[in-house]
Short mmCIF file of C-alpha atoms and ligand atoms in Angstrom, two decimals:
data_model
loop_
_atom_site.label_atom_id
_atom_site.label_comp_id
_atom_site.label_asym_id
_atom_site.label_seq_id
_atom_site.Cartn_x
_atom_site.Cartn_y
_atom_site.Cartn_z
CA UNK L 1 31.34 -33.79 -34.18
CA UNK L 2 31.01 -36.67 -36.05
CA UNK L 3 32.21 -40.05 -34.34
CA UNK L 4 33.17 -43.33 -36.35
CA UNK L 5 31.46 -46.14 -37.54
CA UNK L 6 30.31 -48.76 -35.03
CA UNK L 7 31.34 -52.45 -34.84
CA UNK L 8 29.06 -54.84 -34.99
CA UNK L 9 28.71 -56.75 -31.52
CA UNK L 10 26.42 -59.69 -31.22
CA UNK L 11 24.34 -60.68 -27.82
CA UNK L 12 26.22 -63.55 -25.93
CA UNK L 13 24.31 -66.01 -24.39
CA UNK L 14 24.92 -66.74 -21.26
CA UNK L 15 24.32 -65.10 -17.49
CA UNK L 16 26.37 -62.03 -17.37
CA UNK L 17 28.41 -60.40 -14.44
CA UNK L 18 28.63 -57.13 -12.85
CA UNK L 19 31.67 -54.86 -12.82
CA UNK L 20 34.17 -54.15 -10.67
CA UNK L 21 36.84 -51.66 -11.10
CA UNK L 22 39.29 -50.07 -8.76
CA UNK L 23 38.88 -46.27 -8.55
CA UNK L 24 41.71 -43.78 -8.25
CA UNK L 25 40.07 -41.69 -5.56
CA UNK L 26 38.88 -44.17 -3.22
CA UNK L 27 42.02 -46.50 -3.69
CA UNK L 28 39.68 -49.66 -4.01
CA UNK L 29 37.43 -51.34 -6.15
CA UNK L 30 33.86 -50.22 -6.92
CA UNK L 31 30.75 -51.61 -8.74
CA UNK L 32 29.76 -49.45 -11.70
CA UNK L 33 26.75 -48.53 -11.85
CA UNK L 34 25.56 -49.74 -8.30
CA UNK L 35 22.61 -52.09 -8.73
CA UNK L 36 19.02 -50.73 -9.61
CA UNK L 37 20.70 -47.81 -11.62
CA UNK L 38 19.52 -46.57 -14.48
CA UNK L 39 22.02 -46.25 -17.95
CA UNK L 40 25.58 -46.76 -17.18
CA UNK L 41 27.46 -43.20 -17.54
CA UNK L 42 31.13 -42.66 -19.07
CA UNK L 43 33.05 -40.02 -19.82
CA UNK L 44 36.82 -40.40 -21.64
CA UNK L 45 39.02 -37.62 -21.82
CA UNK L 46 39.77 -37.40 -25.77
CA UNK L 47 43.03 -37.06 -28.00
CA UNK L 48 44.64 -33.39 -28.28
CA UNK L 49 44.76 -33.82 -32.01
CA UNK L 50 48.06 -33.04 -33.20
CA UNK L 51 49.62 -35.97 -33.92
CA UNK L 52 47.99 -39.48 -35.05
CA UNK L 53 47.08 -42.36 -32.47
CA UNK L 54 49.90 -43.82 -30.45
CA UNK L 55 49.77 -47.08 -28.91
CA UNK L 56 49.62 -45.49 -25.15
CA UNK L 57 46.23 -43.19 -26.97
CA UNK L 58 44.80 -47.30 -28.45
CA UNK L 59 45.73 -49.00 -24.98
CA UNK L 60 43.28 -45.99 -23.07
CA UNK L 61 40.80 -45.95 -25.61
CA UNK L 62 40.51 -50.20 -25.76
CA UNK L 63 40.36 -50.37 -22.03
CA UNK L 64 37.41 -47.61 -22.00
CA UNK L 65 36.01 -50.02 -24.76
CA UNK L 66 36.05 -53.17 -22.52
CA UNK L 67 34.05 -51.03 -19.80
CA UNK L 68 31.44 -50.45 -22.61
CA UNK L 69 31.22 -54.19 -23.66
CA UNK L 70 31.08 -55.47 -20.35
CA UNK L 71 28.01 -52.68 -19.60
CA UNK L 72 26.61 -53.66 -22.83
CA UNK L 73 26.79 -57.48 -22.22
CA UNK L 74 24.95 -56.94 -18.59
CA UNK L 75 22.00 -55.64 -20.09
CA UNK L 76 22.97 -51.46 -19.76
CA UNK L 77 22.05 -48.78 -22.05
CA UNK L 78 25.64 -46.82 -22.49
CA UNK L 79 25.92 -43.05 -22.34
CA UNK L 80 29.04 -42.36 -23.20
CA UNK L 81 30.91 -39.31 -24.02
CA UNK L 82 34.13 -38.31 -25.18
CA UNK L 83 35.70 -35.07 -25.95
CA UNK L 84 38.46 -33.51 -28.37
CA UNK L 85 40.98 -31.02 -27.30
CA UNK L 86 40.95 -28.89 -30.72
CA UNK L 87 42.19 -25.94 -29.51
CA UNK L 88 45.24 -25.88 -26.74
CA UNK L 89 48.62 -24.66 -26.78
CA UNK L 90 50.55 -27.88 -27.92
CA UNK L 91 48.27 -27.60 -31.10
CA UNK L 92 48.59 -24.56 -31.75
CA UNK L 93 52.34 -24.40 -31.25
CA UNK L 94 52.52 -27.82 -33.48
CA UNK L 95 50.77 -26.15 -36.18
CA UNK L 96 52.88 -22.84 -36.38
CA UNK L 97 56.12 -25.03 -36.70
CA UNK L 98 54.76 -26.79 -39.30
CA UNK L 99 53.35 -24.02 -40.86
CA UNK L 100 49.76 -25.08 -41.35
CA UNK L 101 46.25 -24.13 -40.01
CA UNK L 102 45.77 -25.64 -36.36
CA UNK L 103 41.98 -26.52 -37.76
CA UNK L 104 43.23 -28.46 -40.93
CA UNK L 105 45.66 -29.96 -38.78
CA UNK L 106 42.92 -31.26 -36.23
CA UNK L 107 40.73 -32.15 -38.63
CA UNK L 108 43.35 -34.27 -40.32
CA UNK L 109 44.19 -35.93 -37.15
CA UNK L 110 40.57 -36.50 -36.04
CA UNK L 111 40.03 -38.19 -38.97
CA UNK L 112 42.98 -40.49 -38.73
CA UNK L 113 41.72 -41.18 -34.78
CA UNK L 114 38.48 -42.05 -36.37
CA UNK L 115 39.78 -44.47 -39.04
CA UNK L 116 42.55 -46.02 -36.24
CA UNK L 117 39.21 -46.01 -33.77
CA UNK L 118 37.31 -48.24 -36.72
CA UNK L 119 40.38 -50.91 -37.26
CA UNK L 120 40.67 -51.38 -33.51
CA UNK L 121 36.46 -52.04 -33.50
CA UNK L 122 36.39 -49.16 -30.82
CA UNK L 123 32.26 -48.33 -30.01
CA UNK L 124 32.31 -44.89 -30.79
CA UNK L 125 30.32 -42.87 -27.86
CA UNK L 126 27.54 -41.26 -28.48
CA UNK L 127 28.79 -37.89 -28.00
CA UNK L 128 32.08 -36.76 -29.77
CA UNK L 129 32.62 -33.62 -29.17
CA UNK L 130 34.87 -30.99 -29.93
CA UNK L 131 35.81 -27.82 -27.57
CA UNK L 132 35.32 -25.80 -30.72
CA UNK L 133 31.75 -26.55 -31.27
CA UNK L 134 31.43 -25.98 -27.00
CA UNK L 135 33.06 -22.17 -26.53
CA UNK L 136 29.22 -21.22 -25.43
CA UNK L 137 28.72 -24.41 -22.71
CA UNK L 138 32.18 -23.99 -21.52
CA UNK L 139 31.75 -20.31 -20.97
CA UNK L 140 28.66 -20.71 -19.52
CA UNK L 141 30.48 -23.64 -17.04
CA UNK L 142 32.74 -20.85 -15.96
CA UNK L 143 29.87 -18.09 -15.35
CA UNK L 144 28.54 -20.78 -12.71
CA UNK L 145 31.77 -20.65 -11.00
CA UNK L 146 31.72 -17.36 -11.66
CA UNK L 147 28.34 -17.19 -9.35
CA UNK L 148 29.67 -19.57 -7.01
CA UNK L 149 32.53 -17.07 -6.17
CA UNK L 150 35.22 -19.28 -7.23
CA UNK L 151 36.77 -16.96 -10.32
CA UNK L 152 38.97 -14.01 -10.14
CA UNK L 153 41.10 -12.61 -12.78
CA UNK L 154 44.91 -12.46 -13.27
CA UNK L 155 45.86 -9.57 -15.68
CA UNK L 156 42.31 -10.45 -17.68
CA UNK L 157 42.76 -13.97 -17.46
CA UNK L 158 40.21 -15.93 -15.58
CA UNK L 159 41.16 -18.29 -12.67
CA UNK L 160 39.46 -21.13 -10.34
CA UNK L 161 40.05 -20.83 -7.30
CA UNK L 162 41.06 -24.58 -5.82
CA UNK L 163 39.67 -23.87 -2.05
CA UNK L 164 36.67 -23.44 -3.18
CA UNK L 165 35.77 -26.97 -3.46
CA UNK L 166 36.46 -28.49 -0.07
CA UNK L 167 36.66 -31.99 -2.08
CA UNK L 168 39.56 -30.36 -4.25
CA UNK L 169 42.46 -33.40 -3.43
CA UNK L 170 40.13 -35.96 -3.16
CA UNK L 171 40.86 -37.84 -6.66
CA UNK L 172 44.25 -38.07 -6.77
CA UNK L 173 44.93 -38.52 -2.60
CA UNK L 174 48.16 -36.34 -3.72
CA UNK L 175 50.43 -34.33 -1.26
CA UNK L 176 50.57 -30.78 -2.07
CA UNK L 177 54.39 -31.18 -3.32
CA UNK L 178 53.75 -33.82 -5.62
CA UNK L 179 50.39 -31.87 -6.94
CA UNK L 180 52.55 -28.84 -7.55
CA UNK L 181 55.08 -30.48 -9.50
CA UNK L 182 52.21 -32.34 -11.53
CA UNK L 183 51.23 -29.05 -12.46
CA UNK L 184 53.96 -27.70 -13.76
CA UNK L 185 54.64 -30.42 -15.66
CA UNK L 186 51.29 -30.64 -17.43
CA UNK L 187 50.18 -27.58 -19.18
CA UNK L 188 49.62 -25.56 -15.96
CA UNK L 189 51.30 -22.27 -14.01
CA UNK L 190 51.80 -22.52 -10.23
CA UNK L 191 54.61 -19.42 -10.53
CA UNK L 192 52.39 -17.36 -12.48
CA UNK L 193 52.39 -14.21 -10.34
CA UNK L 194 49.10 -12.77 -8.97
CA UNK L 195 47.78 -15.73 -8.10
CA UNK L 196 45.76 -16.60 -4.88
CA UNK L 197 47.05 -20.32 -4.91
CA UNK L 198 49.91 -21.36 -7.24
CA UNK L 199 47.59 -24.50 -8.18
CA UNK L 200 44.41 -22.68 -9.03
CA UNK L 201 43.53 -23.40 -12.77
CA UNK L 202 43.30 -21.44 -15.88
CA UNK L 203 39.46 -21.13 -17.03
CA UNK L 204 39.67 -18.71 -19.77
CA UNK L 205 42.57 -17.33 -21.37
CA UNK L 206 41.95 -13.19 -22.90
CA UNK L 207 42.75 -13.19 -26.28
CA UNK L 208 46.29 -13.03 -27.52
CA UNK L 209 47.50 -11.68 -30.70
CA UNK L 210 47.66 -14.51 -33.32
CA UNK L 211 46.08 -17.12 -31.24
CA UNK L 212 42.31 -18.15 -31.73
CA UNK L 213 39.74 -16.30 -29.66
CA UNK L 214 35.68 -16.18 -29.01
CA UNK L 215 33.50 -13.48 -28.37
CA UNK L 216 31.57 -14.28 -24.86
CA UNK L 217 30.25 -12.65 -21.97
CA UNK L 218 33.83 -13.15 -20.71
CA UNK L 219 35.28 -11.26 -22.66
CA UNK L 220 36.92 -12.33 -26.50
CA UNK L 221 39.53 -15.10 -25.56
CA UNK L 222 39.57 -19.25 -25.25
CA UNK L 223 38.99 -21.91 -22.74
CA UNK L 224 41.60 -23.31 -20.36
CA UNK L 225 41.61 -27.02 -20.44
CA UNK L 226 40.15 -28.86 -17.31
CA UNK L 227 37.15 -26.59 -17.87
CA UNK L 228 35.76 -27.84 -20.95
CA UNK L 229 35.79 -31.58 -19.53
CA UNK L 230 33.74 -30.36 -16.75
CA UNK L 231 31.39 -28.73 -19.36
CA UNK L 232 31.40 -31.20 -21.83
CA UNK L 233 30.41 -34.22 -19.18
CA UNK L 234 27.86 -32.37 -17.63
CA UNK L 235 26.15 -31.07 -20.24
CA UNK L 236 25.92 -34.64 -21.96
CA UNK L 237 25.78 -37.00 -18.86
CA UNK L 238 25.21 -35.06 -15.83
CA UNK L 239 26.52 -35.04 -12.20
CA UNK L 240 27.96 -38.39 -10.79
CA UNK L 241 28.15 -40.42 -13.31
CA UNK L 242 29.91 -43.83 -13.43
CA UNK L 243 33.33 -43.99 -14.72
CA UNK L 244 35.86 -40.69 -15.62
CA UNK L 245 38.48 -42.22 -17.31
CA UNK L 246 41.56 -41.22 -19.27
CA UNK L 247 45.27 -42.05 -19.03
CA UNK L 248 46.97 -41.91 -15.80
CA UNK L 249 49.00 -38.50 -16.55
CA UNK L 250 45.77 -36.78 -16.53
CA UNK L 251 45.16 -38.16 -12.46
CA UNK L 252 46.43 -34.86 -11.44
CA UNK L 253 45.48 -31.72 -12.74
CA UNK L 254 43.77 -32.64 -15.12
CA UNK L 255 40.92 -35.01 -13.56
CA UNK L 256 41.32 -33.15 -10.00
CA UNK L 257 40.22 -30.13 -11.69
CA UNK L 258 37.76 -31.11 -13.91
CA UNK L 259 36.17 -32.51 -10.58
CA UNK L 260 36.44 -29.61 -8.57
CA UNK L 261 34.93 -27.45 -11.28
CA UNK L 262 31.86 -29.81 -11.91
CA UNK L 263 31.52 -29.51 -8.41
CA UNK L 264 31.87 -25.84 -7.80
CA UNK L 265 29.39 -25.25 -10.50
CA UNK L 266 26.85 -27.32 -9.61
CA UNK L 267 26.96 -27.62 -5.82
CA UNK L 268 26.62 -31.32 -5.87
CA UNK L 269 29.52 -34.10 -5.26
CA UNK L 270 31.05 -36.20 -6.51
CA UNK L 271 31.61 -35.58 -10.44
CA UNK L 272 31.93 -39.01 -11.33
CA UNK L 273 31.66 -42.36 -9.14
CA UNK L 274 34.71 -43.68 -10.22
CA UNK L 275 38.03 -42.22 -11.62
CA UNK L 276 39.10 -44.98 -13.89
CA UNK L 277 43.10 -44.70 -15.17
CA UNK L 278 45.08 -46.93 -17.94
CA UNK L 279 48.91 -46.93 -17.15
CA UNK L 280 50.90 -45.38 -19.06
CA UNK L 281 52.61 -47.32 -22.20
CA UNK L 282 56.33 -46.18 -23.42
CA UNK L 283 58.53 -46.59 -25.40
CA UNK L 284 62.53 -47.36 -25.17
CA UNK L 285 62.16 -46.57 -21.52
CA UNK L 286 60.27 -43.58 -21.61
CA UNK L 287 56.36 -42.71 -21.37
CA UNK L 288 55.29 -42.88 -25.56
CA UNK L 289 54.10 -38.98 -26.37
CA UNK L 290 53.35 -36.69 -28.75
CA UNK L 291 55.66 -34.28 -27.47
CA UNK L 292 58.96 -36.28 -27.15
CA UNK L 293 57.77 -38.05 -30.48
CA UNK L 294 58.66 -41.47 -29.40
CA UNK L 295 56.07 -43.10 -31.15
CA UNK L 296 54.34 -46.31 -32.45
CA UNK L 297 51.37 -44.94 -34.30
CA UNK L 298 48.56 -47.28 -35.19
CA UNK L 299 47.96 -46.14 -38.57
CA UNK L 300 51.77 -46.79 -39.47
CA UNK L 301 51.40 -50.43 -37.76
CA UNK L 302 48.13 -50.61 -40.22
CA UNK L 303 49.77 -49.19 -43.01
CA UNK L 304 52.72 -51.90 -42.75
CA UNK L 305 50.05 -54.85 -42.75
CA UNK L 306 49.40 -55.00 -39.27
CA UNK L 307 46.34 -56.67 -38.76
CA UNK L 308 44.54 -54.45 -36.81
CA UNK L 309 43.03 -57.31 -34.39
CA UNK L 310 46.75 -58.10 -33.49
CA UNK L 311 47.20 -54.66 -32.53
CA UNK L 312 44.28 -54.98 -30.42
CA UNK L 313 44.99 -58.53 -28.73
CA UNK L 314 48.72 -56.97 -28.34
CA UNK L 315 47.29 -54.34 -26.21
CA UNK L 316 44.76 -56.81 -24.12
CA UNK L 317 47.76 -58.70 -23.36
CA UNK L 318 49.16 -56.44 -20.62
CA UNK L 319 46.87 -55.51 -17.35
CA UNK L 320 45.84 -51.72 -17.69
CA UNK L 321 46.90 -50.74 -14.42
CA UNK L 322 50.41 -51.70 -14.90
CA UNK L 323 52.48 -49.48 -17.15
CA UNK L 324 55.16 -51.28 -19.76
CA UNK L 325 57.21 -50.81 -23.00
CA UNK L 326 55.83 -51.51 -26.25
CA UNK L 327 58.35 -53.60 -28.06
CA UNK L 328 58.06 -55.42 -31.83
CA UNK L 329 57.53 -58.91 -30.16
CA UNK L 330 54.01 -57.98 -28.93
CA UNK L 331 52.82 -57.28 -32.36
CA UNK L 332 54.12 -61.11 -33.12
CA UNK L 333 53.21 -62.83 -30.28
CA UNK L 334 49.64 -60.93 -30.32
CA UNK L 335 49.78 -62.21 -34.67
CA UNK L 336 50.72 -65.40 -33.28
CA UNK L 337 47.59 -65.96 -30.47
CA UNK L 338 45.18 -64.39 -33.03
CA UNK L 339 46.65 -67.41 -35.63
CA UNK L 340 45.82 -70.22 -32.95
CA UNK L 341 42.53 -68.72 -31.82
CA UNK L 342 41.77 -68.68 -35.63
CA UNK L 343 41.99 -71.74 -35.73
CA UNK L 344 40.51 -73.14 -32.96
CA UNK L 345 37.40 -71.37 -33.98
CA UNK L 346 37.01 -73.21 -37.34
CA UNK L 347 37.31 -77.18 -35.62
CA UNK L 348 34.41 -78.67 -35.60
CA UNK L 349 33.86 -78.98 -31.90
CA UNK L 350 35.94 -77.86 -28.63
CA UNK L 351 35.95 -78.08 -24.68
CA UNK L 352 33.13 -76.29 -23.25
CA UNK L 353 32.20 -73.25 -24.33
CA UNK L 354 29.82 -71.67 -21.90
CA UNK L 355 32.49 -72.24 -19.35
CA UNK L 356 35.39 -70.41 -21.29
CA UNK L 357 32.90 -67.72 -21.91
CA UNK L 358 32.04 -67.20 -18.18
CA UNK L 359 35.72 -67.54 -17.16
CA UNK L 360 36.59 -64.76 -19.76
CA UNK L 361 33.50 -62.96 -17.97
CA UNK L 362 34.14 -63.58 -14.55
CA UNK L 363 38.24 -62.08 -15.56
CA UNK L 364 36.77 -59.22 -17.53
CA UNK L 365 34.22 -58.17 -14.48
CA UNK L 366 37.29 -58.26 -11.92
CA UNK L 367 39.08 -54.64 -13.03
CA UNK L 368 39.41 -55.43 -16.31
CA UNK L 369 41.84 -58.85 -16.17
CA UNK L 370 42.70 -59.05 -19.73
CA UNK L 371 45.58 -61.18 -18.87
CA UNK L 372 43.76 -64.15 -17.17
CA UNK L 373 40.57 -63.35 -19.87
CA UNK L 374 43.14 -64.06 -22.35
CA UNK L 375 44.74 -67.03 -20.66
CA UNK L 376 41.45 -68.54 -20.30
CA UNK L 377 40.96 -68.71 -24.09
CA UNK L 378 44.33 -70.08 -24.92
CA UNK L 379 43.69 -73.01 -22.79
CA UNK L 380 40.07 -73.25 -24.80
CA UNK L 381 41.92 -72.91 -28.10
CA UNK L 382 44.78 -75.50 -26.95
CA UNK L 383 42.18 -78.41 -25.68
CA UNK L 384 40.09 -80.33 -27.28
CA UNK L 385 36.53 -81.57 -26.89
CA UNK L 386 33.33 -82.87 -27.64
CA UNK L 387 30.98 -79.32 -27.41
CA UNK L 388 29.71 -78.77 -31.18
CA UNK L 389 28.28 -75.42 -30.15
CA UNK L 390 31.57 -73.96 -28.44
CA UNK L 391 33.83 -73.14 -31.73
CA UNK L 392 30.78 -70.26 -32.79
CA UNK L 393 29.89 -69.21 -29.12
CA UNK L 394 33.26 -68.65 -28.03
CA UNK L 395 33.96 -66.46 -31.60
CA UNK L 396 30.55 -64.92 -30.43
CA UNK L 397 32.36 -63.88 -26.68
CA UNK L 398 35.63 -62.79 -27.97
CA UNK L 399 34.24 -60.51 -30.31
CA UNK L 400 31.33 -59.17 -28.32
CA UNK L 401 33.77 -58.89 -25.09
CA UNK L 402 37.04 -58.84 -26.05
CA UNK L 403 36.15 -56.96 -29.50
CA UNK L 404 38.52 -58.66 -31.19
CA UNK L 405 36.51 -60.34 -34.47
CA UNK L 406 38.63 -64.02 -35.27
N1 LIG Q 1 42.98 -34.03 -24.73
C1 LIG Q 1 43.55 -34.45 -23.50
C2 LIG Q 1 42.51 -35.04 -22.57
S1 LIG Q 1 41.13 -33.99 -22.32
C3 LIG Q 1 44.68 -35.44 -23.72
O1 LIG Q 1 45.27 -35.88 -22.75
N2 LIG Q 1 44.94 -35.76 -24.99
S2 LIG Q 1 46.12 -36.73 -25.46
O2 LIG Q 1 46.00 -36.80 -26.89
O3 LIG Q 1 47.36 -36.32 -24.92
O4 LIG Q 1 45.82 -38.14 -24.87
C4 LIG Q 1 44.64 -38.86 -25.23
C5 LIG Q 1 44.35 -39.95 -24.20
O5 LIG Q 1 45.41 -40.92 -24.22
C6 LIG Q 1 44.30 -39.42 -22.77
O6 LIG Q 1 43.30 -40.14 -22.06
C7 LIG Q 1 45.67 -39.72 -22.23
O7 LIG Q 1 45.67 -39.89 -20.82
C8 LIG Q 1 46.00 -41.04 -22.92
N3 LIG Q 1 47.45 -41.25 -23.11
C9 LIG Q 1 48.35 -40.37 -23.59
N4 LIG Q 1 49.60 -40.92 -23.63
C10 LIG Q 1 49.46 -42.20 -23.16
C11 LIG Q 1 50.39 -43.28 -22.97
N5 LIG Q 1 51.68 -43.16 -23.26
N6 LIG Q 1 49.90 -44.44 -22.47
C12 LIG Q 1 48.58 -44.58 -22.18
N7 LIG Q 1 47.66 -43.59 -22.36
C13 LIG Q 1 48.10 -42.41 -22.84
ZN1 LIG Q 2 39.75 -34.30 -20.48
#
């Protein structure tokens, strides 16, 4: 699949710093990649696309961005993957009550991800990929299961079996209470009868009437949904790589599962080094999503003259491991900051530049501290000074880090 077009980011002089991020599954921080690695290694879980780009979807995706900017400013190559879910229930069901094709109706929203992705100045990764265009990899991810002993079938539909992985647990640190409720919640089946464990996962679903199916040595039918980010990552990055990242309502199954599978299939541990979660943005006291429609979509906020760096300093301006509310005043005061750093970038000299540039590094390095990065430019933009060279070099550092372009 095609991705988007990519921003332009220019080199920032200046001694860069290495990462640190917390990680879900260990419950600390942890340097990504260790030292003396070779390219840095991401995978983001991508949009189900049914409806267009919320400001909880632009938060996750501009947080995996930073990670990219902050690799790419330390001297990295970038691998970096991301999928689409184009076929899954809440698609399909979307486009029968609407009445039209599930496939125009992803490709329309793709498209409007792409175009929302390319206001923001999101670095598109270098592997977009759709679960469509996968049916063959993912199958094939579920034959190695299938060899590892960890599939059985339920009336014709194709399970993984959790115990298999003795790791299975080990991103989310959930009890199994909380993990079964997770699951019902989101997408899965724990009191589907027949099954060995009420939390083992759906790998391929047989072929209903009226639903979208593949022919494949499973039989003619579709892929469940952990599966095909298992697939998708290994096929394009490999085992352990750096960061898996998403929202933080995938934690558990969805990330748990995708482990377990990658590690199942391949014998090796762990899937990724680091299990990388944005907190979840809502709306009027309630998580923003598709399916209770409370949204602020990016395209509508574009559409209405919303300038598009707003949207994206609005979003910076809250940490990403603490969830909030969207409300209208952080589209102002974000218009408001961008104004003043504006300016401040046209005087003809200001305070030190190099410094503000490391401080917004050494914030950026420490899990992603948007808040003090920020901070540490509006004292910049609200001092004065003698440094001819800092009005360019700091525009230089907020675009290139930050990716906001003043
Ligand atoms: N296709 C799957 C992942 S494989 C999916 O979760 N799609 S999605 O369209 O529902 O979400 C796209 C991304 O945005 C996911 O990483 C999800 O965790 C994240 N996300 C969804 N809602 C929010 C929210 N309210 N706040 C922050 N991130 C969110
Ligand atoms: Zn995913």
């Amino acid at each position: 699949m095609q991705a988007w077009t990519e921003p332009d980011i220019p080199v920032v002089p200046g001694p860069a710093r290495r990462l640190r991020l917390y990680d879900t599954a260990s419950g600390g921080p942890v340097e990504v990649p260790p030292a003396s690695d070779g390219p840095a290694r991401m995978y983001v879980c991508g949009i189900t696309p049914y409806d267009a780009t919320h400001m909880g979807h632009a938060a996750t995706y501009v947080t995996f961005d930073l990670i990219n900017r902050l690799w790419r400013d330390a001297g990295h190559e970038v691998l970096y993957t991301q999928n689409i879910t184009d076929v899954d229930d809440p698609l399909l069901e979307r486009a029968a009550a609407t009445g039209v094709e599930w496939t125009d109706l992803a490709a329309e929203e793709i498209q409007l991800f792409r175009e929302d992705m390319t206001a923001l100045r999101v670095i598109p990764p270098q592997h977009y990929i759709g679960v469509v265009e996968s049916i063959e990899l993912v199958a094939g991810a579920v034959e190695d299961l299938q060899r590892a002993g960890a599939v059985y079938s339920v009336d014709g539909d194709l399970y993984f079996a959790v115990k298999a992985d003795p790791a299975f647990g080990s991103v989310s640190n959930y009890d199994r209470e909380t993990m079964r409720s997770l699951f019902a919640e989101r997408g899965g089946d724990p009191d589907r009868e027949g099954k060995q464990d009420p939390l083992d996962s759906l790998l391929w679903r047989h072929e209903r009437p009226g639903e979208p199916a593949w022919d494949s040595p499973l039989g003619r039918g579709r892929p469940g949904w952990h599966v095909e980010c298992s697939a998708i990552a290994l096929e394009h990055l490999g085992m352990t790589f750096d960061v898996q990242g998403g929202g933080s309502d995938l934690i558990f199954p969805h990330h748990e599962m995708s482990a377990s599978g990658a590690q199942v299939a391949t014998g090796k541990y762990p899937f990724a080094r680091a299990y990388v979660h944005q907190a979840m943005v809502g709306l009027d006291g309630e998580k923003m999503s598709k399916s209770k429609g409370n949204l602020v979509l990016v395209s509508k906020e574009r559409q209405a003259g919303s300038d598009p760096m707003a949207i994206r300093l609005a979003l910076l301006a809250h940490h990403y491991r603490t969830d909030w509310f969207w409300t209208s005043s952080d589209l102002l005061d974000a218009q408001e900051r961008l104004d003043v750093w504006r300016g401040a970038i046209t005087r003809g000299s200001g305070p030190d530049g190099a410094a503000a540039v490391d401080a917004v590094r050494a914030a950026l390095t420490n899990d992603l501290d948007t808040v003090a990065a920020l901070s540490a430019i509006d004292t910049w933009a609200s001092t004065n000074g003698d440094d001819l060279e800092a009005p360019a070099l700091v525009a230089q550092a907020v675009n290139a880090l930050l990716g906001v372009k003043l």
